[in-house]
Short mmCIF file of C-alpha atoms and ligand atoms in Angstrom, two decimals:
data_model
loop_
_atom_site.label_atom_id
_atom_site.label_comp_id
_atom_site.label_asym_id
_atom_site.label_seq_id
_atom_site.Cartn_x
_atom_site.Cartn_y
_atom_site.Cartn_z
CA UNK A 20 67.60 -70.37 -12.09
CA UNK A 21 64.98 -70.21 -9.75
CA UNK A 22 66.05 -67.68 -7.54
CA UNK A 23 66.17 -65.22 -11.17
CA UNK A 24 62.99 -66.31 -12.18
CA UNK A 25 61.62 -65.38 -8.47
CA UNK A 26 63.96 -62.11 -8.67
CA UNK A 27 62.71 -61.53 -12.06
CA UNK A 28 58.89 -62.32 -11.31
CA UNK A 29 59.62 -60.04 -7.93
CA UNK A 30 61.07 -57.36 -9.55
CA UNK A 31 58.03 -57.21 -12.72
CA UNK A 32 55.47 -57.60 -9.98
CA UNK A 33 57.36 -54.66 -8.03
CA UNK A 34 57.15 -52.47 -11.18
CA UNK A 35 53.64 -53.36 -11.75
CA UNK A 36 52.94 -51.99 -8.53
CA UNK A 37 55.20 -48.90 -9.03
CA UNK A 38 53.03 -48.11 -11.99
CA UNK A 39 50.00 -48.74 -10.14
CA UNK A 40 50.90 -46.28 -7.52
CA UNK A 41 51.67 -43.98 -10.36
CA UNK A 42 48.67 -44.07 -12.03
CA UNK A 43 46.46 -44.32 -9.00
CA UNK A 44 46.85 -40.62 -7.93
CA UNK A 45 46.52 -39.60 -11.44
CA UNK A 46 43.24 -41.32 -11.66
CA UNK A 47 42.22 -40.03 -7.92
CA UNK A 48 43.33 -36.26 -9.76
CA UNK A 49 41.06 -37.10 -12.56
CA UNK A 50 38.02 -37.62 -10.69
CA UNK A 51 38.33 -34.91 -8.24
CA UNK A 52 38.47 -32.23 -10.69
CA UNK A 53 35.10 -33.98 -12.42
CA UNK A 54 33.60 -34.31 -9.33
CA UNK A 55 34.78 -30.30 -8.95
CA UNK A 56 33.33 -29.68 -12.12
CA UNK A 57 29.83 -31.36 -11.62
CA UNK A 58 29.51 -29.45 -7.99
CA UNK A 59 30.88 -26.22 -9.54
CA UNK A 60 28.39 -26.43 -12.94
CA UNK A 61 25.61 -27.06 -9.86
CA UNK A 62 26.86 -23.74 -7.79
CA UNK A 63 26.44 -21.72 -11.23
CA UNK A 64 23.00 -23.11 -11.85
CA UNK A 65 22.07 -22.12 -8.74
CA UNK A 66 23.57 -18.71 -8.95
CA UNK A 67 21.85 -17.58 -11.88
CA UNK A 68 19.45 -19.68 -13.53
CA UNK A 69 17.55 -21.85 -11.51
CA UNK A 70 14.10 -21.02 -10.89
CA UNK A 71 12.21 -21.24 -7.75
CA UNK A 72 10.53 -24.72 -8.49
CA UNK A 73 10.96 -28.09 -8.17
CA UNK A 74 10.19 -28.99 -4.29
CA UNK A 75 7.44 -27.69 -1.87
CA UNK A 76 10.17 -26.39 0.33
CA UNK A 77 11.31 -24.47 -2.71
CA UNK A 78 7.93 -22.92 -2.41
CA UNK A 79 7.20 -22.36 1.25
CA UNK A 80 11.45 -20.58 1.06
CA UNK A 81 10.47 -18.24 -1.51
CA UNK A 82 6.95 -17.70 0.24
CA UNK A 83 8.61 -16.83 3.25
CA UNK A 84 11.31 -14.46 1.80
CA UNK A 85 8.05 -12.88 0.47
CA UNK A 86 6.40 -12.85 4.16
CA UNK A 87 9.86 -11.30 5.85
CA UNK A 88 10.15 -8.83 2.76
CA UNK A 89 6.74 -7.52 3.72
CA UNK A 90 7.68 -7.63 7.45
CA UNK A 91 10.89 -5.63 6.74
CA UNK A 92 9.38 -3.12 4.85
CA UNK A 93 6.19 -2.85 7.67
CA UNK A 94 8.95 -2.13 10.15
CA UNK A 95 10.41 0.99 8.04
CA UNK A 96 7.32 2.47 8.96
CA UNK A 97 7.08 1.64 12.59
CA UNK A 98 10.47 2.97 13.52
CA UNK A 99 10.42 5.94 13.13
CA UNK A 100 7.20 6.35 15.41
CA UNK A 101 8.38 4.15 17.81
CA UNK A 102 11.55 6.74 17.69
CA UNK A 103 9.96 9.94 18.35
CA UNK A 104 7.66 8.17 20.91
CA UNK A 105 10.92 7.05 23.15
CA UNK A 106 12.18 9.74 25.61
CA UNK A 107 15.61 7.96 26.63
CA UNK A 108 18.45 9.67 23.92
CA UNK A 109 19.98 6.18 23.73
CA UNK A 110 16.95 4.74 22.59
CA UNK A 111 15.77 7.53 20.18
CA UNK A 112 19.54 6.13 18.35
CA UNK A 113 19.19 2.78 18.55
CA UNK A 114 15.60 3.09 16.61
CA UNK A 115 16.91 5.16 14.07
CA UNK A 116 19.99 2.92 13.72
CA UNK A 117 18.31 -0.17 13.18
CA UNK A 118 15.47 2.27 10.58
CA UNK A 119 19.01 2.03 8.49
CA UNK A 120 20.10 -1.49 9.16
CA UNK A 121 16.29 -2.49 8.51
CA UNK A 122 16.63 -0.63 4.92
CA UNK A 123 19.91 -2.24 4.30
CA UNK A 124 18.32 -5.75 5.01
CA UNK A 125 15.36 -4.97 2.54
CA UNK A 126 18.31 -4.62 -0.25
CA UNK A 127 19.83 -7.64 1.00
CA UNK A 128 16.93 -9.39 0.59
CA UNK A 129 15.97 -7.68 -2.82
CA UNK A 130 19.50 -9.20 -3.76
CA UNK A 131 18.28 -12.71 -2.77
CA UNK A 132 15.16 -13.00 -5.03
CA UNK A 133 17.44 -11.80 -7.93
CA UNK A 134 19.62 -14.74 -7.25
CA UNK A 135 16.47 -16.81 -7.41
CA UNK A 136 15.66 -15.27 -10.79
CA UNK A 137 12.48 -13.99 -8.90
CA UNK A 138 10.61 -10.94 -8.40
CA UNK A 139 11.29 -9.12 -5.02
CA UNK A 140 7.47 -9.04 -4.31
CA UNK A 141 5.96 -8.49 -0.43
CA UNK A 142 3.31 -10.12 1.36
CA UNK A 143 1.55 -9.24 3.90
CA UNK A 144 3.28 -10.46 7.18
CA UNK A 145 0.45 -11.05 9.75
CA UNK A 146 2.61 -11.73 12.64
CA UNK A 147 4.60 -8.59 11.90
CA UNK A 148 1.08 -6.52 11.86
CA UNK A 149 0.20 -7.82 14.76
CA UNK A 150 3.36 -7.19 16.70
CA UNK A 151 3.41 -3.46 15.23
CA UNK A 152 0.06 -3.06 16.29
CA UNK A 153 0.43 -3.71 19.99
CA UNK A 154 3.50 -1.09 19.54
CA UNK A 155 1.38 1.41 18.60
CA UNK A 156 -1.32 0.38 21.43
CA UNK A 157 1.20 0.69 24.07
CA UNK A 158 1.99 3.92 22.81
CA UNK A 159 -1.23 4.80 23.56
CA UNK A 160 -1.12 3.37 26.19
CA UNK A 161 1.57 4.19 28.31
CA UNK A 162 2.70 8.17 29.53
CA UNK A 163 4.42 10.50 27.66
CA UNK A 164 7.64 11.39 28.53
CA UNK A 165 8.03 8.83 31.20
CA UNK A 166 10.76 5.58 31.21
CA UNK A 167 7.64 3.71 31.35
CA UNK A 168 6.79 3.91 28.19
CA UNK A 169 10.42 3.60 27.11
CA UNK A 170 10.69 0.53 28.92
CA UNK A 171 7.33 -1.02 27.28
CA UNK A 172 8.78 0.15 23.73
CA UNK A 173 11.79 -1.61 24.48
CA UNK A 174 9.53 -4.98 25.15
CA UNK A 175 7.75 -4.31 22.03
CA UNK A 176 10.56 -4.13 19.53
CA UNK A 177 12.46 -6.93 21.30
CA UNK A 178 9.31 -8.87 20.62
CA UNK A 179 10.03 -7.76 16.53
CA UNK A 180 13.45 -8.57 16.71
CA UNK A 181 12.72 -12.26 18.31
CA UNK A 182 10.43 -12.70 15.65
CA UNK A 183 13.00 -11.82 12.98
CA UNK A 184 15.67 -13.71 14.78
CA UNK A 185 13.14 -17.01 14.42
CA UNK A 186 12.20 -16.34 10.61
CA UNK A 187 15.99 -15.35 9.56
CA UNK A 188 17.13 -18.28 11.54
CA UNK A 189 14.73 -20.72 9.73
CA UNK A 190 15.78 -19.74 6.23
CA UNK A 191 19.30 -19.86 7.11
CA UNK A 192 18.63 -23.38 7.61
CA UNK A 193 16.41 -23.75 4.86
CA UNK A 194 18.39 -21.92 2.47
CA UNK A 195 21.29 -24.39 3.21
CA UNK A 196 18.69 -27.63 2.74
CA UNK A 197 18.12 -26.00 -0.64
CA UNK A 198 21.66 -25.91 -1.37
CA UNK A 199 21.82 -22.21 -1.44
CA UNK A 200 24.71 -21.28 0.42
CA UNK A 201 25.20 -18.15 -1.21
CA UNK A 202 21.95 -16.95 0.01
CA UNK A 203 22.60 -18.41 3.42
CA UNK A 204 25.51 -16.31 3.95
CA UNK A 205 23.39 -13.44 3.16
CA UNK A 206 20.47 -13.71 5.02
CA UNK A 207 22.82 -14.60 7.94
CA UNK A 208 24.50 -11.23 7.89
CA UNK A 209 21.11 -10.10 8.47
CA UNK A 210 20.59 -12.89 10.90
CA UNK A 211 23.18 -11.07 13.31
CA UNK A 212 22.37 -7.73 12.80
CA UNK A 213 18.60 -8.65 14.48
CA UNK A 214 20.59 -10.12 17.21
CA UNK A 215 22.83 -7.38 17.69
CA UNK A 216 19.90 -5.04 17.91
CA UNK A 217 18.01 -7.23 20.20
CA UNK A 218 21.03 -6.78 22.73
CA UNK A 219 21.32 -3.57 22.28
CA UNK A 220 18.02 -2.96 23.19
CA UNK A 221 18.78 -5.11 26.32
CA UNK A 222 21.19 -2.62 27.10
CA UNK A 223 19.31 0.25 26.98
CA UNK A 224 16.93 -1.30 29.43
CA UNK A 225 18.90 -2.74 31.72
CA UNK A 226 22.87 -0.61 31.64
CA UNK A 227 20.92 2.27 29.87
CA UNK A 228 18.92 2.85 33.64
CA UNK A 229 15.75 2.69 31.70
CA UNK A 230 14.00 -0.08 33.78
CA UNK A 231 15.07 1.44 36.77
CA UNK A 232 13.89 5.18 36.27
CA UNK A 233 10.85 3.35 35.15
CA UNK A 234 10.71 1.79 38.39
CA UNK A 235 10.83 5.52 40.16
CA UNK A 236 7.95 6.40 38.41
CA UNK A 237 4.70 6.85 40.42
CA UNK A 238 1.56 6.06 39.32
CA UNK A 239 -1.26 8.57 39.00
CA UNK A 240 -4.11 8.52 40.97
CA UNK A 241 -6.88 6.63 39.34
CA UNK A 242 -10.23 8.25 38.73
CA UNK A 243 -13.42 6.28 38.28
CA UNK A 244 -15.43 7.27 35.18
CA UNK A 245 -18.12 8.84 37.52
CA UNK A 246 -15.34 11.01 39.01
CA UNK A 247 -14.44 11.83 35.05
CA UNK A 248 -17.87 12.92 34.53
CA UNK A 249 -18.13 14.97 37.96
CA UNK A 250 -15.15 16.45 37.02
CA UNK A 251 -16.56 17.82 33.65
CA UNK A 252 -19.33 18.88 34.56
CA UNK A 253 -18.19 21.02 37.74
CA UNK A 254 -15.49 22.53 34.92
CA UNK A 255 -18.67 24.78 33.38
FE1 FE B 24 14.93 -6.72 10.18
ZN1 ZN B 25 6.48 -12.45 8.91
FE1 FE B 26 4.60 -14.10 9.15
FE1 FE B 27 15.22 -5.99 13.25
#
């Protein structure tokens, strides 16, 4: 009698526990697809209707999409000086390459603020302004014609391109904070293209034989500013 009532108790407890483990991945089921749902509903909030508000970070991101915008668009500007100002082929290209890649980043970030459900709108980037505007003094600068001043370009957009490497980097990382993986992955493309060109540019200086027919160059004689004025006056 016993040993039924144990078999008996044994074999109800045994099917309580076989319907336990049957319902127990149904319920686990059940609250992975909610739990898919919630995160999913989130995603598609975030896609298309979410405004830029809600944290200061959401500000300074969208401020600083505006300052990179500007930068980007500044830089569309400066290539193509910096590119008839280089005398090394390889280097002419790799300007006008990255004029293209630099235009294709602008859309990508155009496509960015729509996904914020905010205007693409630039601001001045002083950094960027100050960066093209020691370009454009070492133009002046530096000989026509000569490695020398290929070699100084080269410095002078690698200094752009570490400055978009920092800013691009930065709102990768803020754009995942935000929860904004979609625009992560897109301002990472541009992320490596800015890399890419910055070892390119390497390239050209180092493989290319820039640096070194720069270092062939002579220097010209310098003449005092009394010798300038001798000199223009003996001319008449
Ligand atoms: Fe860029
Ligand atoms: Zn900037
Ligand atoms: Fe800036
Ligand atoms: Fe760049």
């Amino acid at each position: 009698m016993a040993t039924t009532k144990t078999r008996s108790s044994a074999a109800k407890t045994g099917r309580a526990k076989k319907t336990s483990t049957r319902r127990a991945p149904v319920k686990k089921r059940a609250t992975k697809a909610s739990r898919l749902t919630n995160s999913q509903r989130k995603n598609s909030e975030n896609k298309n209707t979410e405004k830029m508000s809600g944290s200061l970070l959401q500000e300074f991101f969208l401020e600083a999409l505006k300052d990179i915008y500007g930068a980007e668009k500044a830089l569309t500007k400066a290539l193509p000086k910096m590119s008839k100002e280089a005398t090394s082929a390889e280097l002419k290209k790799a300007f006008t390459e990255h004029l293209a890649v630099t235009k294709k980043q602008i859309e990508r970030l155009e496509q960015v603020f729509k996904k914020l459900g905010e205007k693409a709108k630039a601001k001045k980037c002083d950094a960027m302004a100050g960066l093209i505007e020691e370009s454009e003094s070492i133009m002046k600068e530096t000989k026509d014609d000569t490695s020398t001043k290929d070699a100084a370009l080269i410095i002078a957009a690698q200094k752009v391109e570490h400055y978009e490497i920092a800013t691009y980097g930065g709102l990768v990382q803020l754009a995942k904070t935000l929860n904004k993986n979609d625009i992560a992955k897109i301002l990472h493309v541009t992320l490596n293209e800015e890399k890419k060109a910055d070892e390119l540019l390497t390239k050209v200086a180092e493989r290319g034989g820039v640096n070194e027919e720069a270092s062939n160059e002579p220097a010209e004689e310098k003449t005092s500013l009394k010798d300038n004025i001798i000199s223009i006056f003996s001319k008449k």
